[in-house]
Short mmCIF file of C-alpha atoms and ligand atoms in Angstrom, two decimals:
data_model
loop_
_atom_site.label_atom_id
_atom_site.label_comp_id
_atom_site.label_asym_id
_atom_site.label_seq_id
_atom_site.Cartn_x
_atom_site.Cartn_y
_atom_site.Cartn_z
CA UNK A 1 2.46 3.84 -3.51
CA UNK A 2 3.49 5.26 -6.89
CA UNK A 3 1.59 4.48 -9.88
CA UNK A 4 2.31 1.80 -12.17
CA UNK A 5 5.44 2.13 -14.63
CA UNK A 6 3.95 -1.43 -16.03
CA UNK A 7 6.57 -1.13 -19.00
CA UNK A 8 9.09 -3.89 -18.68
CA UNK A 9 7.57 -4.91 -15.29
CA UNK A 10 7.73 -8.60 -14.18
CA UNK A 11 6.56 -10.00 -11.42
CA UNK A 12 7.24 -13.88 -10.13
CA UNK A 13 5.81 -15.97 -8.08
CA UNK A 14 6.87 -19.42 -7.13
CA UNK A 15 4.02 -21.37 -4.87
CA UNK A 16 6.36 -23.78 -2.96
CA UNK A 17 5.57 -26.59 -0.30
CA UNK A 18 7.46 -24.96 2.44
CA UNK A 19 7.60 -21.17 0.78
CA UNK A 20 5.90 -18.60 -1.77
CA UNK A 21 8.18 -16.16 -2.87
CA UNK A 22 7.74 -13.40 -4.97
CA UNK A 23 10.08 -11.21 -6.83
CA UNK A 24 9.05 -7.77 -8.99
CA UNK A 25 11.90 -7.34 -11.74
CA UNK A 26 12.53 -4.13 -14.12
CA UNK A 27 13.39 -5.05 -17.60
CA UNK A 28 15.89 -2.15 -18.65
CA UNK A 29 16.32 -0.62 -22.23
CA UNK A 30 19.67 -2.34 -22.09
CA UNK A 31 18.10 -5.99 -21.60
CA UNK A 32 19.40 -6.48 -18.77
CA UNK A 33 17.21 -7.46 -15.07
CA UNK A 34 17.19 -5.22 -12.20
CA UNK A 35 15.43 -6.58 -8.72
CA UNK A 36 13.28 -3.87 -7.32
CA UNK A 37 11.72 -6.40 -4.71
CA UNK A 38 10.97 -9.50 -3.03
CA UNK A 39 8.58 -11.11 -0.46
CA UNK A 40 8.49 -14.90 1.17
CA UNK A 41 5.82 -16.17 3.32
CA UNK A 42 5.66 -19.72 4.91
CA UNK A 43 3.46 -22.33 2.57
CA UNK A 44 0.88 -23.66 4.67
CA UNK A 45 -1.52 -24.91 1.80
CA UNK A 46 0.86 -26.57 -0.39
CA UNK A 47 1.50 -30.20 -0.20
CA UNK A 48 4.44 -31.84 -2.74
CA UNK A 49 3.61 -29.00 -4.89
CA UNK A 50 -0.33 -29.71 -5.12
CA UNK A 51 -2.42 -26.87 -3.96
CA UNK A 52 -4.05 -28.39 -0.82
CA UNK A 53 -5.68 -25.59 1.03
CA UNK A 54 -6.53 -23.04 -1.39
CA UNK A 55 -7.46 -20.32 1.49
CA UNK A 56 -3.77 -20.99 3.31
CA UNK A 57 -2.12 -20.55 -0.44
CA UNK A 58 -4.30 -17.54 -1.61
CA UNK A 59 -3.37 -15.74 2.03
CA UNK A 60 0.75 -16.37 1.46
CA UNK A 61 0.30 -15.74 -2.12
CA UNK A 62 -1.12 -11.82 -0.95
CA UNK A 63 1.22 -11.26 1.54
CA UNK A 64 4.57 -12.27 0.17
CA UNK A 65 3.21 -9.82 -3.32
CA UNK A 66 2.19 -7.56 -1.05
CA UNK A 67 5.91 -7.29 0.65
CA UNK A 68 7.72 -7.05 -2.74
CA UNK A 69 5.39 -4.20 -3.71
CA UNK A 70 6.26 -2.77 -0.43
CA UNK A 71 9.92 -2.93 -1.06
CA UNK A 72 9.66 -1.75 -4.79
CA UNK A 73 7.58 0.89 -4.31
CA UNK A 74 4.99 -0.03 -6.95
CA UNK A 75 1.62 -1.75 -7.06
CA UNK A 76 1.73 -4.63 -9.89
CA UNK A 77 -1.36 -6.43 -11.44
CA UNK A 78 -0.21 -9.78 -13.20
CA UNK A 79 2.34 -12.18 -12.16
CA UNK A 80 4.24 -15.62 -14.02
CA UNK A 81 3.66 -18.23 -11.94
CA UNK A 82 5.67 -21.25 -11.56
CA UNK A 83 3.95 -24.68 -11.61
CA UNK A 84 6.59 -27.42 -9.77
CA UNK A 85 3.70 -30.72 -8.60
CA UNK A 86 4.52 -34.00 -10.30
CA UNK A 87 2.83 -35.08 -13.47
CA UNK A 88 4.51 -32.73 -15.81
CA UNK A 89 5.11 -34.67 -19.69
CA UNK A 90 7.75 -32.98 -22.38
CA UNK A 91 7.69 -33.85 -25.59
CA UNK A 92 8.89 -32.39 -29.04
CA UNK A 93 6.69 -32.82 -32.03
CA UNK A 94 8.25 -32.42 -35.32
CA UNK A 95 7.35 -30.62 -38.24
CA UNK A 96 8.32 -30.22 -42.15
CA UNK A 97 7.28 -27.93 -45.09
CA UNK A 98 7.59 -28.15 -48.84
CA UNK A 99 8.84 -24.88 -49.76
CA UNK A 100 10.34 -25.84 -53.56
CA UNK A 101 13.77 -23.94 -53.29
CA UNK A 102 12.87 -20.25 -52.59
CA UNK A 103 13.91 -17.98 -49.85
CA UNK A 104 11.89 -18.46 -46.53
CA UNK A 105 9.30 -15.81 -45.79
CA UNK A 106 7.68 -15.16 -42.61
CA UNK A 107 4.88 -16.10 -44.10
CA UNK A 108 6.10 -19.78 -44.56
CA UNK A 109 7.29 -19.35 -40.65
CA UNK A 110 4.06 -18.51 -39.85
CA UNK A 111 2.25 -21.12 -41.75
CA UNK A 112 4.73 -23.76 -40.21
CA UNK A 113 3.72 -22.76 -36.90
CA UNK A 114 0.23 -22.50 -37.41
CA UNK A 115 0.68 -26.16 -39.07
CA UNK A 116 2.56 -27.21 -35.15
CA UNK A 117 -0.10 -25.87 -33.52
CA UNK A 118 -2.68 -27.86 -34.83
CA UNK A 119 -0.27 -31.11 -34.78
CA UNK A 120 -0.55 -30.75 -31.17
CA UNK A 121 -2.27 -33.35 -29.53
CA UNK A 122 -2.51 -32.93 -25.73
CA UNK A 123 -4.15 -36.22 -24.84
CA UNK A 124 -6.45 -35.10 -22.44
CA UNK A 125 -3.70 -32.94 -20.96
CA UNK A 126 -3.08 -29.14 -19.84
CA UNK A 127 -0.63 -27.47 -22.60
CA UNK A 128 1.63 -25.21 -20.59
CA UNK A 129 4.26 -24.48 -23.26
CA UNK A 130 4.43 -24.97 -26.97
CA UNK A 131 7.71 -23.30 -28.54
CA UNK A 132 9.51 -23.21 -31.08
CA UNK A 133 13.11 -24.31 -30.93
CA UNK A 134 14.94 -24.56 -33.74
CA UNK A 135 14.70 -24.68 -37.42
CA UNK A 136 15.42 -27.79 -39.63
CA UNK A 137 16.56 -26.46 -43.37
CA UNK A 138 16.73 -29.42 -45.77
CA UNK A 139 17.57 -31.76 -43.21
CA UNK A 140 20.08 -29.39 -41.82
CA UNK A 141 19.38 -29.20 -38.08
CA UNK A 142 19.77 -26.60 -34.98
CA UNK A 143 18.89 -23.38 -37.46
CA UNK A 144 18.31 -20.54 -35.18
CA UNK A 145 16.82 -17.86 -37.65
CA UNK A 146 15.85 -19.37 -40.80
CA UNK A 147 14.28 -15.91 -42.49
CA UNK A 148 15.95 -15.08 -46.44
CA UNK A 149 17.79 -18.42 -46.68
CA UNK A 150 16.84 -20.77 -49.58
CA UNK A 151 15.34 -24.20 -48.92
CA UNK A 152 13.19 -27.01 -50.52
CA UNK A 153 12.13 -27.79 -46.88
CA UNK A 154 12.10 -26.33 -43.71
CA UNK A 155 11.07 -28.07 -40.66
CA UNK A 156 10.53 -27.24 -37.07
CA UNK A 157 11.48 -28.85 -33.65
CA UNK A 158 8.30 -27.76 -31.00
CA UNK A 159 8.78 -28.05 -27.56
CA UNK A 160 5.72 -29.04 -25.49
CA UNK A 161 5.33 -29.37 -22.33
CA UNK A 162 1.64 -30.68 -20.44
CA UNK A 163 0.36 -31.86 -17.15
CA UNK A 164 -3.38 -32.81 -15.55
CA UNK A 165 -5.39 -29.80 -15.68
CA UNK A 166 -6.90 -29.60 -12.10
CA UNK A 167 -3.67 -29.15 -10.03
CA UNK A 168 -2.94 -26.31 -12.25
CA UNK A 169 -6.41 -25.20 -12.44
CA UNK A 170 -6.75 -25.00 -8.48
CA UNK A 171 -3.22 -22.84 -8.45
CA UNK A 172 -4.41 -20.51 -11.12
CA UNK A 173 -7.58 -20.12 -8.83
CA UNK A 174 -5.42 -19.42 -5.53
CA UNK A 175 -3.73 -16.76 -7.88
CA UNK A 176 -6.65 -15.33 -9.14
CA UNK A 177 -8.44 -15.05 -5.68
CA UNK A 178 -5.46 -13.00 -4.29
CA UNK A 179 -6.32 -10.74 -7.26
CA UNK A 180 -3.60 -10.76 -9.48
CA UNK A 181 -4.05 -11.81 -12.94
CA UNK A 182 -1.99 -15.03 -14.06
CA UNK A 183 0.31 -13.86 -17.17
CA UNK A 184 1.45 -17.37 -17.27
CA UNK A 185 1.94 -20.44 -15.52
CA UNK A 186 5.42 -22.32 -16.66
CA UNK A 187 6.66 -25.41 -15.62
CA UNK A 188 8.95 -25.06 -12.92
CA UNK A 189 12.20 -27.01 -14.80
CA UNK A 190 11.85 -24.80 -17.61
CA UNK A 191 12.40 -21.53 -15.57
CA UNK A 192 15.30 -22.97 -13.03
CA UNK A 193 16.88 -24.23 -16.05
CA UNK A 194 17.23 -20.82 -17.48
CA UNK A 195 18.31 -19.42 -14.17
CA UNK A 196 21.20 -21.72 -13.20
CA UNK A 197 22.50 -23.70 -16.65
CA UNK A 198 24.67 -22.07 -19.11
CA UNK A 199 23.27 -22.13 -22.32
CA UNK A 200 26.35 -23.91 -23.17
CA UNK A 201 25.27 -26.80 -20.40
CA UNK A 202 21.89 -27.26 -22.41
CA UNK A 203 23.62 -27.02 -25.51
CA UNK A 204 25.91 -29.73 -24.66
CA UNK A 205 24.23 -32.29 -22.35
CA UNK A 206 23.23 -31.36 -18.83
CA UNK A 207 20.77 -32.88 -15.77
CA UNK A 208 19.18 -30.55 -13.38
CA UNK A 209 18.38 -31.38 -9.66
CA UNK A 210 16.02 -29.42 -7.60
CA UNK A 211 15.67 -30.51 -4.40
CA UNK A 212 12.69 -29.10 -2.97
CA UNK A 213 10.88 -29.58 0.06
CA UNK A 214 8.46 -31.68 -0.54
CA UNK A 215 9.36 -32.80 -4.19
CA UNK A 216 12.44 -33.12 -6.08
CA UNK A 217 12.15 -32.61 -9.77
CA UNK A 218 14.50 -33.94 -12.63
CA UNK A 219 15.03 -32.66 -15.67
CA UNK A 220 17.22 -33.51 -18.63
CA UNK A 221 18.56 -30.51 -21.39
CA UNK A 222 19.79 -31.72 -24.80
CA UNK A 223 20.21 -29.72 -27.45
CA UNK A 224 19.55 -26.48 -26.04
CA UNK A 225 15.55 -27.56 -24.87
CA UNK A 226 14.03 -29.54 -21.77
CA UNK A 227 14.02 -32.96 -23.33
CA UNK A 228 12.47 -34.78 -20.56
CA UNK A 229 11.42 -34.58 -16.97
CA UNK A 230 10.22 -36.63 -13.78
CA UNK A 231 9.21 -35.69 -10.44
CA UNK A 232 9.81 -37.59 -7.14
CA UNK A 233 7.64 -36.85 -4.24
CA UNK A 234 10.49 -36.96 -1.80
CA UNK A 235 12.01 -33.52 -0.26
CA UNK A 236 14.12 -31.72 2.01
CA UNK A 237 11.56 -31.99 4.17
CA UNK A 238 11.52 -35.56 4.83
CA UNK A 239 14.91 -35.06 6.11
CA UNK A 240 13.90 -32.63 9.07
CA UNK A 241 10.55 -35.47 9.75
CA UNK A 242 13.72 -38.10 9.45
CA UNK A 243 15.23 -36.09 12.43
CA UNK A 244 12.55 -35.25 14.06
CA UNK A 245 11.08 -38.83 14.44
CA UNK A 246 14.29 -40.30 14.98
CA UNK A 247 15.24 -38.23 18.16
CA UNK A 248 11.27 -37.68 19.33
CA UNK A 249 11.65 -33.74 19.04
CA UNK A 250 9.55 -31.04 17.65
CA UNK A 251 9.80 -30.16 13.16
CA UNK A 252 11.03 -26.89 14.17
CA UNK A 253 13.92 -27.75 16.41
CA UNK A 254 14.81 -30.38 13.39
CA UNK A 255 14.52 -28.37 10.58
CA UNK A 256 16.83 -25.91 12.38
CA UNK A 257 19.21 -28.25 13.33
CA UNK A 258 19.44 -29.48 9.94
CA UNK A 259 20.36 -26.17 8.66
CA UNK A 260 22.87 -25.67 11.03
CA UNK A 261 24.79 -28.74 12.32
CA UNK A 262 23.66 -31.13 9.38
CA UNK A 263 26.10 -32.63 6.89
CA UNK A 264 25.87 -34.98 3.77
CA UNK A 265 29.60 -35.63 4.78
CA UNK A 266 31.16 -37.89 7.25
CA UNK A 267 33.96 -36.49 9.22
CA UNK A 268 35.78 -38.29 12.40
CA UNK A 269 35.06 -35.14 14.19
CA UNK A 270 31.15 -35.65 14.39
CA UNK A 271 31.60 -39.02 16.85
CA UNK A 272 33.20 -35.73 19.63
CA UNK A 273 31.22 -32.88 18.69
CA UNK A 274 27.59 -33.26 20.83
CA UNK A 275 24.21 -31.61 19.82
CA UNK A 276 21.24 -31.30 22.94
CA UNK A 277 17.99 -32.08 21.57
CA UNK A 278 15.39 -30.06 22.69
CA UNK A 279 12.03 -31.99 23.97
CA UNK A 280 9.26 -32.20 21.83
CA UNK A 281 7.32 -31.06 25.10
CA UNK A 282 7.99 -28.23 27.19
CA UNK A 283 6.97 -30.32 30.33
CA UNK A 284 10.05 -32.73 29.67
CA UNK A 285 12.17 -31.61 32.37
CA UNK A 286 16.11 -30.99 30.81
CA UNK A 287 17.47 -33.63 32.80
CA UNK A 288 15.76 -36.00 29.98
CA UNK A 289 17.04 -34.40 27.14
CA UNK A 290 18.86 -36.65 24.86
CA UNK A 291 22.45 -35.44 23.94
CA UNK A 292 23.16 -36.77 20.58
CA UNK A 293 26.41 -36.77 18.47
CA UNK A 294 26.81 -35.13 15.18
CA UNK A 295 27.54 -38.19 13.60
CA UNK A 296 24.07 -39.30 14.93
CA UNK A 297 22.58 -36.63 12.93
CA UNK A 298 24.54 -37.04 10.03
CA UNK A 299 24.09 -40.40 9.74
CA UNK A 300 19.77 -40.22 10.03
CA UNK A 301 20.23 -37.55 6.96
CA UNK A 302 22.23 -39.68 5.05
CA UNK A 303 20.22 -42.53 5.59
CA UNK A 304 17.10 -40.24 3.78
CA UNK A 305 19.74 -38.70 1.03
CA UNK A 306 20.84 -42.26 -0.22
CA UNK A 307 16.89 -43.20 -0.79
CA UNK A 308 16.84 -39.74 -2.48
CA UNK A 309 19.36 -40.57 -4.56
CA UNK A 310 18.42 -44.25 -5.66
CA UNK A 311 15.49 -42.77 -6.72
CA UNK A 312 17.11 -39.82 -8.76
CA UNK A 313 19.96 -42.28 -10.39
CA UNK A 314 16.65 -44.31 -11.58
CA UNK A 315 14.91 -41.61 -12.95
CA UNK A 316 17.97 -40.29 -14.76
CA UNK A 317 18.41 -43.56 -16.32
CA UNK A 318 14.53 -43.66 -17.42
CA UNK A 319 15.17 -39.84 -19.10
CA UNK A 320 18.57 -41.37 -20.94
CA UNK A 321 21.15 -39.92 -18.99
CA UNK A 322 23.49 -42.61 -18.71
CA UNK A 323 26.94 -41.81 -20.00
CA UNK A 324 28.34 -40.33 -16.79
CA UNK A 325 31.45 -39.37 -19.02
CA UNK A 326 31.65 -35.77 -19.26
CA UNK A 327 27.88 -35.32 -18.05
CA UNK A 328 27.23 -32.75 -15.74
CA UNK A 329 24.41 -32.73 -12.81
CA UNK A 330 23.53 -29.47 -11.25
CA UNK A 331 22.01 -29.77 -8.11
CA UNK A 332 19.20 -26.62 -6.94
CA UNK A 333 16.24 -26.22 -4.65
CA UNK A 334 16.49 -25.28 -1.29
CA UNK A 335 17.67 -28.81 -0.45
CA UNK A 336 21.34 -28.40 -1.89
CA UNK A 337 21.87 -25.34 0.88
CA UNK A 338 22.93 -28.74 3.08
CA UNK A 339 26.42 -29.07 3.49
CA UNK A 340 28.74 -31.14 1.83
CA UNK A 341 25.54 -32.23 -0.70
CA UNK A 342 27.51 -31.84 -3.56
CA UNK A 343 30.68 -33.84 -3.02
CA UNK A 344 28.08 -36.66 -1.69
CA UNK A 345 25.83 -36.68 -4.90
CA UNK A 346 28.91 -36.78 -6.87
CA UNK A 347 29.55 -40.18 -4.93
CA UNK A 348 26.35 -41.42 -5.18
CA UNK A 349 26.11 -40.51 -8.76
CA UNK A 350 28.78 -40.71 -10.52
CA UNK A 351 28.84 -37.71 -12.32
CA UNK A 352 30.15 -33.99 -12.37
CA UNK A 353 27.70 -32.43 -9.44
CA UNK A 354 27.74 -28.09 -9.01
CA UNK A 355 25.27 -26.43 -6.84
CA UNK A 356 23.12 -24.25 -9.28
CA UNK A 357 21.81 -20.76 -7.48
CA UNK A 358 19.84 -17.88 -9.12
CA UNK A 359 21.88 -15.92 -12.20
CA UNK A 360 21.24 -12.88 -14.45
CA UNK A 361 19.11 -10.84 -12.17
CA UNK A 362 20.95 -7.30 -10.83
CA UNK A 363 20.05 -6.29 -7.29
CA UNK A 364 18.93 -9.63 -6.04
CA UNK A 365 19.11 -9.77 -2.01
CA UNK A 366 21.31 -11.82 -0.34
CA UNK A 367 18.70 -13.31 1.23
CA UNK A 368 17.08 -14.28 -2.29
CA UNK A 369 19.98 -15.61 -3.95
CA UNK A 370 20.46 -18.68 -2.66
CA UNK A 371 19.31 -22.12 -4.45
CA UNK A 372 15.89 -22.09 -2.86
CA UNK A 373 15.35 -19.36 -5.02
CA UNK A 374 16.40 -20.61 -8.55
CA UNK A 375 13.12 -21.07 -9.67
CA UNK A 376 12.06 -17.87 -8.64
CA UNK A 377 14.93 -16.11 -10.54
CA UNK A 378 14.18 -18.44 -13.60
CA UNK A 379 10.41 -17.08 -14.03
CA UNK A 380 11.65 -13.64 -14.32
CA UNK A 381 14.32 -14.72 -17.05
CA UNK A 382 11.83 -16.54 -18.86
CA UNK A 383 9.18 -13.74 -18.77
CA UNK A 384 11.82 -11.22 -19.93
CA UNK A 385 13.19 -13.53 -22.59
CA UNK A 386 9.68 -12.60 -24.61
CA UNK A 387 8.78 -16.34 -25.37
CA UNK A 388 6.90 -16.88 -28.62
CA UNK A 389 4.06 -19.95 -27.71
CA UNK A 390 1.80 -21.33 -30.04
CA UNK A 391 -0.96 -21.37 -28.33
CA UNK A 392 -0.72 -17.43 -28.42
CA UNK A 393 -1.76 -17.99 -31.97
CA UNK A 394 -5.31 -19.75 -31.26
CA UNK A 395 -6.88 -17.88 -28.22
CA UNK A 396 -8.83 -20.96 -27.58
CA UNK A 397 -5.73 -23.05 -26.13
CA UNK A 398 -5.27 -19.88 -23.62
CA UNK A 399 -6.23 -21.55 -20.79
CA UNK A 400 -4.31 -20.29 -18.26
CA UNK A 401 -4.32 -16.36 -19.36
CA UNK A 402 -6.90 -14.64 -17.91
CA UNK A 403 -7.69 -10.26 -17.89
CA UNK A 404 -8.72 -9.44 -14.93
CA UNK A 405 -9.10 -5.13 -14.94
CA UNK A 406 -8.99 -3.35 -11.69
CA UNK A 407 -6.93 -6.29 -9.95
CA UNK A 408 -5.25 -3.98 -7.65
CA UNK A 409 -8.60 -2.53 -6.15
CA UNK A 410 -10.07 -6.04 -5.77
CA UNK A 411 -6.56 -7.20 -3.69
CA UNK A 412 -6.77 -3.87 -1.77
CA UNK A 413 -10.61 -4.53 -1.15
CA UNK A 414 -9.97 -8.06 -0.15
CA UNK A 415 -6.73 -7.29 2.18
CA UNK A 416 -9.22 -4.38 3.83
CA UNK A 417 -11.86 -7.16 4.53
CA UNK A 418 -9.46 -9.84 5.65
CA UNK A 419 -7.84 -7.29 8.47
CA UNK A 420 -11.38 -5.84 9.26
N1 ATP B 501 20.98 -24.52 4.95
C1 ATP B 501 20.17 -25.54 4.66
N2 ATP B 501 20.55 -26.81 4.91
C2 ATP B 501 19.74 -27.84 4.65
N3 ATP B 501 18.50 -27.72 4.11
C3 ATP B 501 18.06 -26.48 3.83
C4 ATP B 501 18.86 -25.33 4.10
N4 ATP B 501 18.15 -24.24 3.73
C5 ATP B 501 16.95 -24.68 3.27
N5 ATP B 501 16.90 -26.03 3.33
C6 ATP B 501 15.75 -26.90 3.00
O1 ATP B 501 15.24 -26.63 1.74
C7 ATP B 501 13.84 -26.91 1.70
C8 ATP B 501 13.12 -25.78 1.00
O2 ATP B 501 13.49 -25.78 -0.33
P1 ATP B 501 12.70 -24.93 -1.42
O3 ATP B 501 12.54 -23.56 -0.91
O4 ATP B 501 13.39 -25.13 -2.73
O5 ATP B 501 11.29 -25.71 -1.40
P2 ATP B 501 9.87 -25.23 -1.92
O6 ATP B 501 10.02 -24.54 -3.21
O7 ATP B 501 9.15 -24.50 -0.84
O8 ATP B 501 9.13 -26.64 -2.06
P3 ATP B 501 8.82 -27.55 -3.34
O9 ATP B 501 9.56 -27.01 -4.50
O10 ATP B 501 9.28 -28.91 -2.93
O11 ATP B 501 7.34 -27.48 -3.49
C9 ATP B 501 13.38 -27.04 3.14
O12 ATP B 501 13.03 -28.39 3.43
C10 ATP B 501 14.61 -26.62 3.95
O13 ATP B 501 14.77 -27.37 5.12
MG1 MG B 502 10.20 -25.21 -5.20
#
């Protein structure tokens, strides 16, 4: 494999419940994101987002890196990982300076921030993210760039966002033991919002649904930031166990039923059209086989969408997104790949609903750029976006970042041991 061109080299890596996928990006001179290559592996270790068997994770984490190296061409060392398990807490702590009328400095940017930094109180909590937002110039909010203008005082909006330390601790670990160093772990709403909402859509109002497997994840974007989040431990998964359960057959044969014949919509059709479920047991003879109708199906994964949705209208409502006037919903996650999801959410929840997939990357696969992959996508834009973080400023509150030289031998050692 060819040496490392590290220079504008991003690698992502987003540990799901029912995937890990992994995508190695090239930042050009132009700005711009060009895919040189991506890996997926089945998650066996991952439970609603928690890390539950570390040596099932670390394994899936290796090979699906290990296949986007493949692809590119190129070894890489660090990756941005994407943190998606419940738990996660947003807040935005406000600042203000007295600068007596002169023109701001960096220096007084710097000293504000320094100043934010230390009004951070985490509560016991892991800080993943501490930005910067925008500028407040004598109460004059939303100022991008507030360098050379004058102002008695200049304020600043800082984004945090925090979570229990241990379930991020045991996926930095998984990381770490499949030798790559962790650049970064962000919170998993904060990339698929930059990969599938306009800026526009954050700007003005927006709430984004990812419907995972095993948990679905809501997020609200005002003003241009994450302004709040919750996490519901309910998936496109329990849809296929739904099936499954409901016609005695085996996860696969659901799951892939799902995918295929499975609709959030009702159509008079389904009560003609027949499906043959295969038995959960080879010995079942085919004469037993239960012949079900579509509607059949249908009607088990509706039964699991409306919970999904009663439980997503209620969380929306807790994070202040009420007004359904006007209000969009964008729905991601592999879970909105079911047909006919969008017009049903729309029903269910009274507002605008779009299925969000992966933007701004060149040379993304076909295969890769569908909504399962948002997230994945939305590291990549994040890491090239060159955030500024606090916590950068006080190498203390680095939990997270870790050097770890030579990682690239170690993974090749490891892979050599593991096969040997
Ligand atoms: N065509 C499809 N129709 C219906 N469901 C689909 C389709 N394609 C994928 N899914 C479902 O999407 C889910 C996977 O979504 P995704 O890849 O976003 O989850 P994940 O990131 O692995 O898990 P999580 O984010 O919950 O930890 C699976 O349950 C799968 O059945
Ligand atoms: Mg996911």
């Amino acid at each position: 494999m060819a040496k490392l061109p590290t220079e504008g080299l991003i690698t992502a890596l987003d540990v799901g419940s029912s995937k890990v996928s992994a995508l190695i990006a090239q930042r050009t001179d132009s700005g711009s994101l060009v895919v040189l290559g991506t890996g997926q592996r089945e998650s066996r270790g991952v439970k609603r987002g928690y890390v539950a068997d570390m040596r099932a994770t670390e394994i899936a984490i290796r090979e699906a890196v290990e296949q986007a190296e493949r692809i590119a061409g190129i070894n890489i060392e660090n990756v941005w990982v994407s943190f998606s398990a419940g738990g996660l807490v947003s807040d935005v702590v406000k600042l203000e300076a007295d600068l007596g009328g002169h023109r701001v400095e960096q220096a007084d940017i710097d000293e504000l921030l320094k100043a934010g930094r230390d009004a951070i109180d985490p509560q016991g909590k892991m800080v993943l993210h501490a930005q910067p937002t925008r500028y407040t110039v004598d109460g004059l909010a939303g100022v991008k760039r507030p360098l050379g203008l004058h102002a008695d005082r200049l304020g600043v909006d800082i984004h945090v966002v925090s979570t229990d330390g241990s379930p991020v601790r045991n996926l930095d670990l998984c990381v770490r033991s499949a030798h790559l160093e962790v650049r970064s772990i962000i919170a998993a709403p904060v990339a698929t919002g930059l990969a599938c909402l306009t800026e526009e859509e954050r700007e003005l109002g927006v709430a984004l649904v990812e419907i995972g497997a095993g948990v679905t994840n809501v997020s609200v974007f005002a003003g241009g930031v994450l302004a709040g989040l919750a996490s519901i431990p309910m998936g496109s998964a329990d849809v296929t166990d739904d099936i499954a359960s409901a016609f005695g057959t085996a996860r696969q044969w659901a799951e892939r039923t799902k995918c295929f014949h499975g609709s959030a919509n009702l159509s008079p059709r389904d009560n003609r059209e027949t499906i043959d479920v295969m038995p959960a047991t080879p010995e079942e003879s085919a004469a037993d086989a239960l012949r079900i109708t579509k509607a059949q199906l249908n009607g088990i994964i509706r039964q699991r969408l409306e919970r999904l949705m009663g439980e997503i209208q209620k969380e929306l409502k807790k994070l202040g997104f009420q007004d359904p006037v006007g209000r969009q919903i964008v729905l991601t996650g592999g879970g909105a790949e079911l047909k006919g999801i969008a017009d049903y959410a729309q029903q269910a929840l009274g507002s605008a609903v779009r299925v969000g997939r992966p933007r701004g990357l060149a040379a993304l696969p076909d295969a890769h750029a569908g909504p399962a992959f948002t997230t994945l996508a939305g590291l990549a834009r994040f890491a090239a976006s060159d955030p500024i973080d606090l916590r950068s400023l006080e190498p203390s509150h680095q939990m997270v970042t870790r050097a770890s030289p030579g990682a690239v031998l170690q993974r090749l050692m490891a892979a050599f041991r593991a096969n040997y």
